[in-house]
Amino acid sequence: MFKSVYNWIDERLDITPLWRDVADHEVPEHVNPAHHFSAFVYCFGGLTFFITVIQILSGMFLTMYYVPDIINAYASVDYLQHKVAFGQIVRGMHHFGASLVIVMMFLHTLRVFFTGSYKAPREMNWVVGMLIFFIMLGLGFTGYLLPWDNKAYYATKVGVEIAASVPVLGPYIADFLYGGDIVGAQTLTRFFAIHVFFLPGALIAMLAAHFIMIRKQGISGPL
Amino acid sequence: MAHGHHSNEKVVYVGDSRVKKSNHPNIPPDYTSFPGKSEAFIPNFLLKEWMVGCVVLVGFLVWTIAEPAPLGYPADPTNASFIPMPDWYFLFLYQFLKYPYVSQDYILLGTMGVPAVMFGALLLAPFLDTGKERRFYRRPIASSLMGLSLIASIYLTVISWDHYQHILEANGTIPEHIEREEKAREAAEKGEERPNYTQPKEEASLVEANDPAMDIAKQAQCVGCHAADLKGQGTTPSLVGVGDRLSKEELAEVITNGRNNGAMPSFKDKLSAEEIDQLATWLSKQKVAAE
């Protein structure tokens, strides 16, 4: 049954080569913790992706209840946290997952750095990886405001004030983020849009580039 | 599709992949050329990864159940005593900007100079560290610079957190999300409802809304300015709770003679003294604070 469906599609789209490019590759011994336990350092990239997937899924569920306006934002988060079935778990996963992503990405970056894996021919992948790092920090910054409690409010205020002190561009950055003169209704909707649409879009594009380059170039060889 | 294969299967297997095989030096050797036991990604390796992933996921779930995500009190822009604190992974930068020579007059150095150089160097690391050697102990400059930045970042983060704890202690402040949880627990122990910070204050409504005085208010066109529910509109004040502000005598005086240069007109020609008295009596009962 499965095979005939596969054949039917393959006949039309010739997906076998595509599938092979994506999935059909070997895991060399030097990165396989089953052979050398110390090879667990090679897992942090995969773990970052795993947690990123958790972030995307939990975030999708959070938006079912979250309301990005200054009157209801806090109330909706409170409701999510205390009334919605499994709301505490979903919000907890998104909240702590944000920290975990940063930790995993940090460890992944260190592994790549100290094994010199970013050297030729993999320079571009390192640059893309750093862009992913910055996007993640951006997601962390914009997501921090959304619960609309005092901690969120004042951290954003200080953060944007710091950005505003940059010469020439500063006032424009502040204007773009605030959408007004203070952290207010506009800021919240902007941060929501950036957090939920702009940055994840950029993130997915960058992740795709990251993975395509890995498949093209393979994992760096043993030291 | 022309693959030049003779097979009864409809699936036509192409070579190893569609990626062009070339002898370009940039393409690393196939793993089969590495000594040792390589393993197929699908399904062997992925299956093991999934098992580890499941364990991690369960651990994560347990964590989120044991430790609810923090939530403080609703944002209050007028709260002047709140100590701002970014998420932990921004603390190193936050702490860094507190030092002299990178703040105040030198803020340019703090926001643009040092971070731009550091992050720029990180971004362009492969173009700065171009040697062939990969082992970290064989490229001491790159490794020690990274090590130093690492230690500096950890140090700044720890100092920042320490500083924050110190301020909290000095001010006797409990972080809001902890205080909120404490209060919820106390309420639960007493068998009360969890304190709710989200409900807007109880909307006050008219006391004895069916009193005949309400008909007088309608007839006299009070509702024209003070709105049908007497809650006011535009610059016209609400009459709900007016009994807290004015006594019966004062109300009668305002109705009789008007005030604010006629913004509130005089009603002594439109209403009898008796009606004014009745209206003032009723309005003086409009108290919210009493509850």
Short mmCIF file of N, CA, C and O in Angstrom, two decimals, chain B residues 64-162:
data_model
loop_
_atom_site.label_atom_id
_atom_site.label_comp_id
_atom_site.label_asym_id
_atom_site.label_seq_id
_atom_site.Cartn_x
_atom_site.Cartn_y
_atom_site.Cartn_z
N THR B 64 8.68 21.73 33.46
CA THR B 64 7.68 22.79 33.33
C THR B 64 6.51 22.60 34.29
O THR B 64 5.85 23.56 34.66
N ILE B 65 6.28 21.33 34.68
CA ILE B 65 5.20 21.11 35.65
C ILE B 65 5.67 21.51 37.05
O ILE B 65 4.94 22.13 37.81
N ALA B 66 6.93 21.14 37.36
CA ALA B 66 7.46 21.43 38.69
C ALA B 66 7.71 22.92 38.88
O ALA B 66 7.57 23.44 39.98
N GLU B 67 8.08 23.59 37.81
CA GLU B 67 8.49 25.00 37.92
C GLU B 67 7.66 25.82 36.93
O GLU B 67 8.02 25.92 35.77
N PRO B 68 6.55 26.40 37.38
CA PRO B 68 5.73 27.17 36.45
C PRO B 68 6.49 28.38 35.91
O PRO B 68 7.32 28.95 36.63
N ALA B 69 6.23 28.72 34.66
CA ALA B 69 6.88 29.89 34.07
C ALA B 69 6.49 31.13 34.86
O ALA B 69 5.34 31.28 35.25
N PRO B 70 7.46 32.01 35.15
CA PRO B 70 7.17 33.17 35.99
C PRO B 70 6.26 34.19 35.31
O PRO B 70 6.27 34.34 34.10
N LEU B 71 5.47 34.86 36.13
CA LEU B 71 4.63 35.96 35.66
C LEU B 71 4.49 36.94 36.82
O LEU B 71 4.15 36.53 37.93
N GLY B 72 4.77 38.21 36.56
CA GLY B 72 4.68 39.21 37.63
C GLY B 72 3.32 39.85 37.66
O GLY B 72 2.32 39.22 37.35
N TYR B 73 3.29 41.13 38.03
CA TYR B 73 2.04 41.88 38.02
C TYR B 73 1.92 42.61 36.69
O TYR B 73 2.92 42.85 36.03
N PRO B 74 0.69 42.99 36.31
CA PRO B 74 0.53 43.68 35.01
C PRO B 74 1.41 44.92 34.91
O PRO B 74 1.66 45.58 35.91
N ALA B 75 1.88 45.20 33.70
CA ALA B 75 2.77 46.32 33.47
C ALA B 75 2.13 47.61 33.94
O ALA B 75 0.97 47.88 33.63
N ASP B 76 2.87 48.38 34.71
CA ASP B 76 2.39 49.66 35.20
C ASP B 76 3.45 50.71 34.88
O ASP B 76 4.45 50.83 35.59
N PRO B 77 3.23 51.50 33.81
CA PRO B 77 4.25 52.47 33.39
C PRO B 77 4.54 53.52 34.44
O PRO B 77 5.55 54.20 34.36
N THR B 78 3.68 53.67 35.45
CA THR B 78 3.91 54.70 36.47
C THR B 78 4.67 54.15 37.67
O THR B 78 4.95 54.87 38.60
N ASN B 79 4.98 52.87 37.63
CA ASN B 79 5.70 52.26 38.73
C ASN B 79 7.16 52.68 38.67
O ASN B 79 7.91 52.25 37.80
N ALA B 80 7.57 53.54 39.61
CA ALA B 80 8.91 54.09 39.54
C ALA B 80 9.92 53.25 40.29
O ALA B 80 11.13 53.43 40.13
N SER B 81 9.46 52.32 41.11
CA SER B 81 10.40 51.60 41.97
C SER B 81 10.82 50.26 41.39
O SER B 81 11.63 49.57 41.97
N PHE B 82 10.28 49.91 40.20
CA PHE B 82 10.60 48.60 39.66
C PHE B 82 12.04 48.58 39.17
O PHE B 82 12.51 49.51 38.51
N ILE B 83 12.74 47.50 39.49
CA ILE B 83 14.14 47.37 39.06
C ILE B 83 14.17 46.61 37.74
O ILE B 83 13.87 45.43 37.70
N PRO B 84 14.52 47.31 36.63
CA PRO B 84 14.49 46.63 35.33
C PRO B 84 15.56 45.56 35.25
O PRO B 84 16.66 45.72 35.76
N MET B 85 15.22 44.45 34.61
CA MET B 85 16.16 43.34 34.50
C MET B 85 15.87 42.59 33.20
O MET B 85 14.76 42.10 33.00
N PRO B 86 16.86 42.51 32.29
CA PRO B 86 16.62 41.75 31.06
C PRO B 86 16.72 40.25 31.34
O PRO B 86 17.05 39.84 32.45
N ASP B 87 16.43 39.45 30.34
CA ASP B 87 16.57 38.01 30.50
C ASP B 87 18.05 37.70 30.69
O ASP B 87 18.91 38.46 30.26
N TRP B 88 18.36 36.54 31.28
CA TRP B 88 19.73 36.27 31.72
C TRP B 88 20.77 36.35 30.62
O TRP B 88 21.90 36.74 30.85
N TYR B 89 20.38 36.01 29.37
CA TYR B 89 21.40 35.97 28.33
C TYR B 89 21.77 37.34 27.80
O TYR B 89 22.63 37.46 26.94
N PHE B 90 21.09 38.38 28.28
CA PHE B 90 21.50 39.74 27.91
C PHE B 90 22.27 40.41 29.05
O PHE B 90 22.73 41.54 28.91
N LEU B 91 22.39 39.70 30.19
CA LEU B 91 22.97 40.34 31.37
C LEU B 91 24.41 40.80 31.14
O LEU B 91 24.81 41.84 31.64
N PHE B 92 25.18 40.02 30.37
CA PHE B 92 26.59 40.39 30.19
C PHE B 92 26.71 41.76 29.54
O PHE B 92 27.51 42.59 29.94
N LEU B 93 25.81 42.01 28.57
CA LEU B 93 25.84 43.30 27.87
C LEU B 93 25.32 44.40 28.79
O LEU B 93 25.86 45.51 28.84
N TYR B 94 24.30 44.06 29.55
CA TYR B 94 23.66 45.00 30.47
C TYR B 94 24.67 45.46 31.53
O TYR B 94 24.78 46.65 31.81
N GLN B 95 25.40 44.48 32.07
CA GLN B 95 26.40 44.79 33.09
C GLN B 95 27.54 45.59 32.48
O GLN B 95 28.02 46.56 33.06
N PHE B 96 27.96 45.17 31.29
CA PHE B 96 29.08 45.83 30.61
C PHE B 96 28.81 47.33 30.46
O PHE B 96 29.69 48.16 30.68
N LEU B 97 27.56 47.68 30.12
CA LEU B 97 27.22 49.09 29.86
C LEU B 97 27.13 49.91 31.14
O LEU B 97 26.86 51.10 31.08
N LYS B 98 27.31 49.26 32.29
CA LYS B 98 27.27 50.02 33.54
C LYS B 98 28.63 50.60 33.90
O LYS B 98 28.74 51.45 34.77
N TYR B 99 29.68 50.11 33.24
CA TYR B 99 31.02 50.54 33.61
C TYR B 99 31.32 51.92 33.03
O TYR B 99 30.84 52.28 31.96
N PRO B 100 32.14 52.72 33.77
CA PRO B 100 32.55 54.01 33.20
C PRO B 100 33.36 53.73 31.92
O PRO B 100 33.78 52.63 31.69
N TYR B 101 33.57 54.70 31.13
CA TYR B 101 34.29 54.59 29.85
C TYR B 101 33.52 53.82 28.79
O TYR B 101 33.93 53.78 27.64
N VAL B 102 32.41 53.16 29.16
CA VAL B 102 31.54 52.62 28.10
C VAL B 102 30.11 53.10 28.33
O VAL B 102 29.17 52.59 27.72
N SER B 103 29.94 54.06 29.26
CA SER B 103 28.60 54.59 29.48
C SER B 103 28.70 56.11 29.54
O SER B 103 29.78 56.67 29.38
N GLN B 104 27.59 56.76 29.83
CA GLN B 104 27.55 58.22 29.92
C GLN B 104 28.16 58.88 28.67
O GLN B 104 27.65 58.68 27.58
N ASP B 105 29.30 59.59 28.86
CA ASP B 105 29.91 60.29 27.73
C ASP B 105 30.52 59.33 26.72
O ASP B 105 30.75 59.69 25.57
N TYR B 106 30.81 58.13 27.19
CA TYR B 106 31.50 57.18 26.32
C TYR B 106 30.55 56.10 25.80
O TYR B 106 30.99 55.04 25.37
N ILE B 107 29.25 56.37 25.89
CA ILE B 107 28.26 55.37 25.54
C ILE B 107 28.46 54.83 24.12
O ILE B 107 28.17 53.68 23.82
N LEU B 108 29.02 55.70 23.26
CA LEU B 108 29.29 55.30 21.88
C LEU B 108 30.21 54.09 21.85
O LEU B 108 30.01 53.14 21.10
N LEU B 109 31.22 54.12 22.71
CA LEU B 109 32.16 53.01 22.81
C LEU B 109 31.44 51.77 23.33
O LEU B 109 31.73 50.65 22.93
N GLY B 110 30.50 52.00 24.25
CA GLY B 110 29.80 50.88 24.90
C GLY B 110 28.82 50.19 23.98
O GLY B 110 28.74 48.97 23.96
N THR B 111 28.05 50.98 23.23
CA THR B 111 27.01 50.35 22.40
C THR B 111 27.54 49.96 21.04
O THR B 111 27.12 48.97 20.47
N MET B 112 28.45 50.77 20.51
CA MET B 112 28.91 50.51 19.15
C MET B 112 30.33 49.95 19.13
O MET B 112 30.59 48.93 18.49
N GLY B 113 31.24 50.61 19.81
CA GLY B 113 32.65 50.26 19.72
C GLY B 113 32.93 48.83 20.07
O GLY B 113 33.16 47.98 19.19
N VAL B 114 32.87 48.52 21.36
CA VAL B 114 33.29 47.19 21.82
C VAL B 114 32.38 46.08 21.29
O VAL B 114 32.89 45.13 20.69
N PRO B 115 31.06 46.17 21.47
CA PRO B 115 30.22 45.06 20.96
C PRO B 115 30.35 44.86 19.45
O PRO B 115 30.34 43.72 18.98
N ALA B 116 30.48 45.97 18.71
CA ALA B 116 30.59 45.83 17.26
C ALA B 116 31.85 45.06 16.90
O ALA B 116 31.84 44.17 16.05
N VAL B 117 32.94 45.37 17.58
CA VAL B 117 34.20 44.67 17.31
C VAL B 117 34.08 43.20 17.71
O VAL B 117 34.44 42.29 16.95
N MET B 118 33.50 42.96 18.91
CA MET B 118 33.41 41.59 19.40
C MET B 118 32.50 40.74 18.51
O MET B 118 32.89 39.67 18.05
N PHE B 119 31.28 41.23 18.28
CA PHE B 119 30.33 40.45 17.48
C PHE B 119 30.79 40.39 16.02
O PHE B 119 30.60 39.37 15.35
N GLY B 120 31.40 41.47 15.56
CA GLY B 120 31.93 41.47 14.20
C GLY B 120 33.00 40.40 14.05
O GLY B 120 33.02 39.64 13.07
N ALA B 121 33.90 40.33 15.05
CA ALA B 121 34.97 39.34 14.99
C ALA B 121 34.39 37.93 15.03
O ALA B 121 34.85 37.03 14.33
N LEU B 122 33.35 37.75 15.85
CA LEU B 122 32.71 36.43 15.96
C LEU B 122 32.08 36.05 14.62
O LEU B 122 32.23 34.92 14.14
N LEU B 123 31.39 37.03 14.03
CA LEU B 123 30.71 36.79 12.75
C LEU B 123 31.71 36.41 11.67
O LEU B 123 31.45 35.54 10.85
N LEU B 124 32.85 37.10 11.69
CA LEU B 124 33.82 36.92 10.61
C LEU B 124 34.99 36.03 11.03
O LEU B 124 36.04 36.02 10.37
N ALA B 125 34.79 35.26 12.10
CA ALA B 125 35.89 34.42 12.62
C ALA B 125 36.59 33.59 11.55
O ALA B 125 37.82 33.54 11.52
N PRO B 126 35.86 32.93 10.62
CA PRO B 126 36.56 32.10 9.64
C PRO B 126 37.47 32.89 8.71
O PRO B 126 38.39 32.32 8.14
N PHE B 127 37.19 34.20 8.60
CA PHE B 127 38.04 35.00 7.70
C PHE B 127 39.20 35.64 8.46
O PHE B 127 40.11 36.20 7.86
N LEU B 128 39.13 35.57 9.79
CA LEU B 128 40.24 36.10 10.59
C LEU B 128 41.20 34.98 10.96
O LEU B 128 42.41 35.17 11.03
N ASP B 129 40.62 33.80 11.20
CA ASP B 129 41.43 32.64 11.61
C ASP B 129 41.49 31.72 10.40
O ASP B 129 40.70 30.78 10.26
N THR B 130 42.43 32.02 9.49
CA THR B 130 42.39 31.36 8.18
C THR B 130 43.36 30.19 8.06
O THR B 130 43.41 29.56 7.02
N GLY B 131 44.12 29.92 9.09
CA GLY B 131 45.10 28.83 9.00
C GLY B 131 44.44 27.49 8.74
O GLY B 131 43.24 27.34 8.93
N LYS B 132 45.23 26.53 8.29
CA LYS B 132 44.66 25.22 7.98
C LYS B 132 44.39 24.42 9.25
O LYS B 132 43.54 23.53 9.26
N GLU B 133 45.15 24.69 10.30
CA GLU B 133 45.07 23.90 11.53
C GLU B 133 43.70 24.03 12.18
O GLU B 133 43.18 25.13 12.31
N ARG B 134 43.12 22.89 12.58
CA ARG B 134 41.81 22.93 13.21
C ARG B 134 41.86 22.75 14.71
O ARG B 134 41.00 23.24 15.43
N ARG B 135 42.85 22.00 15.20
CA ARG B 135 42.88 21.71 16.64
C ARG B 135 43.10 22.98 17.43
O ARG B 135 43.95 23.80 17.09
N PHE B 136 42.31 23.14 18.51
CA PHE B 136 42.31 24.43 19.20
C PHE B 136 43.65 24.74 19.84
O PHE B 136 44.05 25.89 19.92
N TYR B 137 44.38 23.69 20.28
CA TYR B 137 45.65 23.98 20.94
C TYR B 137 46.76 24.31 19.95
O TYR B 137 47.84 24.71 20.32
N ARG B 138 46.44 24.14 18.65
CA ARG B 138 47.43 24.51 17.64
C ARG B 138 47.15 25.90 17.07
O ARG B 138 47.85 26.35 16.17
N ARG B 139 46.09 26.53 17.53
CA ARG B 139 45.83 27.92 17.10
C ARG B 139 45.56 28.75 18.35
O ARG B 139 44.42 29.12 18.63
N PRO B 140 46.64 29.04 19.07
CA PRO B 140 46.51 29.64 20.41
C PRO B 140 45.83 31.00 20.40
O PRO B 140 45.11 31.33 21.34
N ILE B 141 46.03 31.80 19.35
CA ILE B 141 45.48 33.15 19.38
C ILE B 141 43.96 33.10 19.36
O ILE B 141 43.29 33.66 20.22
N ALA B 142 43.42 32.38 18.37
CA ALA B 142 41.96 32.27 18.25
C ALA B 142 41.37 31.67 19.53
O ALA B 142 40.41 32.19 20.10
N SER B 143 41.97 30.57 19.99
CA SER B 143 41.42 29.87 21.15
C SER B 143 41.48 30.73 22.40
O SER B 143 40.51 30.79 23.16
N SER B 144 42.60 31.43 22.60
CA SER B 144 42.70 32.20 23.84
C SER B 144 41.77 33.42 23.78
O SER B 144 41.18 33.79 24.80
N LEU B 145 41.61 34.01 22.60
CA LEU B 145 40.68 35.14 22.50
C LEU B 145 39.25 34.69 22.82
O LEU B 145 38.52 35.35 23.57
N MET B 146 38.89 33.53 22.28
CA MET B 146 37.55 33.01 22.54
C MET B 146 37.41 32.68 24.03
O MET B 146 36.41 33.01 24.66
N GLY B 147 38.45 32.05 24.58
CA GLY B 147 38.43 31.69 26.01
C GLY B 147 38.26 32.92 26.87
O GLY B 147 37.43 32.96 27.80
N LEU B 148 39.02 33.97 26.55
CA LEU B 148 38.94 35.21 27.33
C LEU B 148 37.54 35.81 27.26
O LEU B 148 36.97 36.20 28.28
N SER B 149 36.99 35.88 26.03
CA SER B 149 35.64 36.46 25.88
C SER B 149 34.63 35.65 26.66
O SER B 149 33.70 36.19 27.27
N LEU B 150 34.84 34.34 26.66
CA LEU B 150 33.93 33.44 27.36
C LEU B 150 33.96 33.73 28.85
O LEU B 150 32.91 33.91 29.49
N ILE B 151 35.19 33.81 29.40
CA ILE B 151 35.33 34.07 30.84
C ILE B 151 34.75 35.44 31.17
O ILE B 151 34.02 35.60 32.16
N ALA B 152 35.03 36.43 30.31
CA ALA B 152 34.53 37.78 30.55
C ALA B 152 33.00 37.78 30.57
O ALA B 152 32.37 38.39 31.45
N SER B 153 32.38 37.07 29.60
CA SER B 153 30.92 37.06 29.53
C SER B 153 30.32 36.39 30.76
O SER B 153 29.35 36.89 31.35
N ILE B 154 30.91 35.28 31.17
CA ILE B 154 30.40 34.58 32.35
C ILE B 154 30.58 35.47 33.59
O ILE B 154 29.65 35.62 34.39
N TYR B 155 31.73 36.09 33.69
CA TYR B 155 31.99 36.97 34.83
C TYR B 155 30.96 38.09 34.88
O TYR B 155 30.35 38.34 35.92
N LEU B 156 30.73 38.76 33.74
CA LEU B 156 29.78 39.88 33.70
C LEU B 156 28.38 39.41 34.09
O LEU B 156 27.66 40.10 34.82
N THR B 157 28.00 38.24 33.59
CA THR B 157 26.67 37.71 33.90
C THR B 157 26.52 37.47 35.40
O THR B 157 25.53 37.88 36.02
N VAL B 158 27.54 36.82 35.99
CA VAL B 158 27.47 36.50 37.42
C VAL B 158 27.44 37.78 38.24
O VAL B 158 26.61 37.93 39.15
N ILE B 159 28.31 38.74 37.89
CA ILE B 159 28.35 40.01 38.62
C ILE B 159 27.00 40.71 38.55
O ILE B 159 26.48 41.23 39.54
N SER B 160 26.42 40.72 37.34
CA SER B 160 25.15 41.41 37.14
C SER B 160 24.06 40.79 38.02
O SER B 160 23.28 41.49 38.67
N TRP B 161 24.03 39.47 38.03
CA TRP B 161 23.00 38.77 38.82
C TRP B 161 23.21 39.03 40.30
O TRP B 161 22.26 39.27 41.05
N ASP B 162 24.47 39.00 40.71
CA ASP B 162 24.84 39.25 42.09
C ASP B 162 24.38 40.64 42.53
O ASP B 162 23.79 40.83 43.58
#
